[in-house]
Amino acid sequence: MNKHYKLIAFVALIALFLSVACAPAATQPTSAPPTQAASAAPTAAAPTQGADTAPTQAAATAPADAPGATSKGPAGVLRLPLRPGVTVGSLWTAAGRHLDEAFLSGLAEVKWTADGVQPMLAKSWDMEDGGKAFVFHLRDDVKWSDGKPFTADDVLYTLNTYANPKVGAIHAGKLSDIVGYADVKDGKTETLSGVTKVDDHTVRVELSTPTPLFVELKIPFVSILPAHILSSVPADKLKGNDYWNNVVGTGPFIMTKMVQDQLVEGVANPDYFEGKPKLDKVVYQVYADSNTMLAALEAGEIDGMLFQGGGIPVDQVARFEALPNLKVLGNMDAGLPTFMLINLNKDYFKDVRVRQAIMHAIDRQTIIDTVKLGTGTLSNTMFPMEWARAQDLTDYPYDPEKAKALLTEAGWDSSRKIDLQRYYTDQVNKDTVDAIAAQLQAVGINAVVREVKSAEFQASIDDDSLELAYAANGQGLDPSLGILVTGCGQRLSVGYCNEEVDKLYAEGQSSADRAVRAPSYQKISKILNEELPKGWLWWEVRPVAFDTRIVGLAEHFEEQPLLLFDIPVYNQMHTWYTK
Amino acid sequence: MLAYLIRRILVNIPLLIGITFIVFMLASMMPGDAVLAMISTDTPVSDEMIKMRRGELGLDLPLPVQYLRWMSNVVRGNLGYSFVSAESVSQMIAIRIPATLELMGVSLLISIVLGVTLGAISALKQYSFTDYSFTIFGFVGISIPDFFLGLILVFIFAIKLGWFPTSGFQTAGQEFSVFDNLRHVFLPALALALVRTAVFMRYTRSSILEVLGNDYVRTARAKGLKETIVIVRHIMRNGLIPVITIIGISLGVLFAGSVIIETIFQWPGIGMMFINAVTGRDSPVIMGYVLLTAVIVLVANLVTDIVYSVADPRIRYE
Amino acid sequence: MSQLLQIKNLKVTFRSDGALIRAVNGISYSVDEGESIAIVGESGSGKSVGVMALMGLIPNPPGKIESGEVFFKGRDLLKASSAELRAIRGKEIAMVFQDPMTSLNPVLPVGLQLTEAIQAHMGLDKDQARERAIKMLALTGLPNPEQRIKDFPFQFSGGQRQRIMIAMALVCTPDLLIADEPTTALDVTIQAQIVELMRELQSELGMAIIWISHNLGLVAGVVTRVIVMYSGFIVEQAPVDDLYERPLHPYTLGLLHAVPHVDVNSQNRLASIEGMPPDLRKPISGCPFAPRCPYRIEKCAELPPLFDAGDGRQSACWRWQELQTATTFGETL
């Protein structure tokens, strides 16, 4: 009697357990032990890798008929997510400079419409000598959140600080055109000789070469810091200074609470120079795991989704579209060219026919249609903007026979194992890279996929052990950024160097007029398309979603033609309000 | 006894050195370092800059030298500064420890109380339906990974039913309230507790079953004692001694936190700090965490042994 | 002397792995006040199970008392409630077990193990109970009882522990003491001491004793009557001297001749009973000893009853009369 009880109860409980376990694991095969990094795009901030577990994806891909949460956010409060590693301070973080959007301002900031800059702390500026010098006229009605007035001293302090190598600012290189930068970089002095204070509200900046786009392309990377608070702090002690826990700034919000890598709170700044914000409070919560972020979005605990780190995975967009309170932008152009990163220092990749073979081996359109669920568009160049692309780019259609022929011509050794690195961990990208590897193998390139974390990937660039990698990087701001990945001597060029390309880049910066610049970039795109230092694959989308209770948030993103990574975007945050 | 204590403490010192050295070497063997972990392909940094940053952090020194530098700071009471955020490591730990203690404390309390009770009942009612169902629950509980359970709980209770928040320590934007905090700790604590309850239950059950078969239990009954006295004074008093070991081991876990649960639930404890430090190759933080947990575990072992000797008179140290 | 304990037809079974083990198959005997008897037999004979059953210490499951009556001071214990049994256990019937190391609770001081029995049954307060415990320990020959009541069992020698066990059993002055192989785990010299102690205690306190043993020689000096059990049956019962001089059952005969004598020529092989004790799971068919018995006849296929052999003797053998003249085990009758 006892025995039967035991058996029946055992079987029943097992059945119950299996049914619960299998329901959430609907579509995705769970793979890998739970110690993988979050789906970290290289565009995500540096020390961002929280532990994302494969099973979290399993649970997250629930059937899309979920009832979902109704908007239950508090009135007057905007709640946004953040990735970890951002709260340390904007000088040292690459991605997610959203904190600067709320608390600090720059002289000028890129408009969300991506067609120029908005004057902020500088109400206007004059260009001299075709870009050899700029005179900034600063606003005189701006106060720091501690009441002190904003003056030119703050601008000087900030520019000197950004340039100072002891500070370790990531974007120090943006100021490399300023006269005196070399001396600061070598440690000979701590002030840029090319920056002078004309009066309390005027600053003059001299450049070593004419750079008409200085304000559009360099200035937005700098957020102005308060000299009266920070000038007494030694440069190497700036990072970790308590200032970052109590940021005094000129932005629409004033920081009231900061718990490092956990949350940041701010209240509306009544003296904000563009007008008091309609929202009362802004709250940023840090999420190390992007699936936790998605869960929070679904439960209505945050009002939006970040595009850094991958946004909403394309296979989960439907789940969020089903929620009535969310506006989902499923086809948000990320301005993100994805490519096969090829190490041109390796002899076997030096032959352009091998690189052409790689392009012909991959069936890009089919991958887009199937694995990527139709999102993304084929690309043969890295410039997102139409005007920068040549019209007659070679397409490299899917042609495995041609690929094999090219490889034979080039004397390719198909027994050589090629290490193909991947640092995205979401399922769609995993499947994509697996598909690419399979197609490469089919033509005789023995590609073996290896998942790595960011640090490992960077290390492989340094020690030249990199062979192939699947990578992407944001180019949305301006085509001139392309030099960072294709210029001579650049780390990310990984062995590629073409003097003519470098010359064309320099030409492209010689004017602010798009019509004048365009031919240079079109030529560059044509050369790169033929020389194939990288295998450009497609443009990515980054689906994002926002709670409609915040009026202005989703609307602003809808007007944004493509996502701009890495810099604070002027988006009229002070006009948003809750319904 | 005092001599024994001193001996134990002295033995632990080389142990700590050994542990920290090995961990340091292992961590340093991971590809990449803190500087490389901080850059991304979107913010190309010149090789010069990388070299300079490395030099500032002392990453270009040979490994044993780096270790000695760290160690010499430690003996002076300084755990160093994070490579990533330049925060003082001891400060970082101090800020985050309370959250970990709360989460682990709640879950351990639940699992010990529940586990020991259920295990005892199960043992006393051996072969009954209660025993079998508890046993099945025990097997299921031991087999489920706690993070998986956590995800299921989030899916059901936070997303579908909305009874609990999906993550975090407190609702952002609001003032801290104990009730709000308890709502947040519930799901992660439950995920951890259910699995551990099963483990403790099995352990207690087998321990008590073993005692049940002992002759002195028979003697107690032969003396005509009330069954309650037999259970408490004779069965439990002996059968629960191994539970001391359970609690002792749990102390180590209490401070180390659960890395995975803290990450899934975005619980701001030192477990999450640790995993972020590992990914970011943030050596001082890694070492600070390892040192802390190693010390706690060693202390917990020592305390457990002492408590054991108090509970069981057959064990005495000199 | 009135009858203190009377057992009638007690049957006890155990369930193990689906098999039914017939441990005690209808035994009957009685004990008078102040009398001391021994129950001897090998392992598996049912000697311990029988007395555990009367104490109510058989765990159920897997054990079960199938039938029988156990009258103690006129009351049938098998029909008593567990509360009633508890009141009797330790107070009126007490037990001493085989291994004093495992039978004492290792983490409690020995004093407590005595006083808890006192306080469970005698309603004395703490100090009175303590006094009584010390007195009892002194009575059992434990040196320095006042200091040593706070000590733990592992701090005593084997012999001392058994004295503590005995003190624990006798602390409420029971009418019946059951000693289940109390000396088996001790050294030979200590054995003698304990036996002597029991004799003294009996003459001092006057309780009846049931002494269970597998050692025939040991019990000879202590008891007046011996019951021999085999395979769950009583096979012989006799006053102690009669049993040793003239056993009336082949098994007893075999046992007595299996005991090595000092003066026996060491070159002779030890006499032993051939064969193995029966498997208690098999149903009973005929005399249980028959397979090993040199005297078996056809009639032994039928289970022999316990014959009255006169002079207070009983034997469960068809040929008991013929055995009166047997001198060694195995000769033809």
Short mmCIF file of C-alpha atoms in Angstrom, two decimals, chain C residues 22 233 282-291 299-304:
data_model
loop_
_atom_site.label_atom_id
_atom_site.label_comp_id
_atom_site.label_asym_id
_atom_site.label_seq_id
_atom_site.Cartn_x
_atom_site.Cartn_y
_atom_site.Cartn_z
CA ARG C 22 8.08 -15.45 12.78
CA PHE C 233 9.80 -21.73 20.54
CA LYS C 282 9.71 -20.10 6.36
CA PRO C 283 6.40 -21.29 7.71
CA ILE C 284 6.57 -23.65 10.61
CA SER C 285 6.40 -27.31 9.75
CA GLY C 286 7.31 -29.78 12.38
CA CYS C 287 9.96 -29.50 15.06
CA PRO C 288 12.23 -26.56 14.27
CA PHE C 289 15.32 -28.38 15.54
CA ALA C 290 14.68 -31.53 13.51
CA PRO C 291 17.02 -30.73 10.60
CA LYS C 299 7.21 -38.17 14.01
CA CYS C 300 9.36 -35.03 14.18
CA ALA C 301 7.62 -33.79 11.05
CA GLU C 302 4.83 -32.90 13.41
CA LEU C 303 5.46 -30.00 15.78
CA PRO C 304 5.90 -31.45 19.26
#
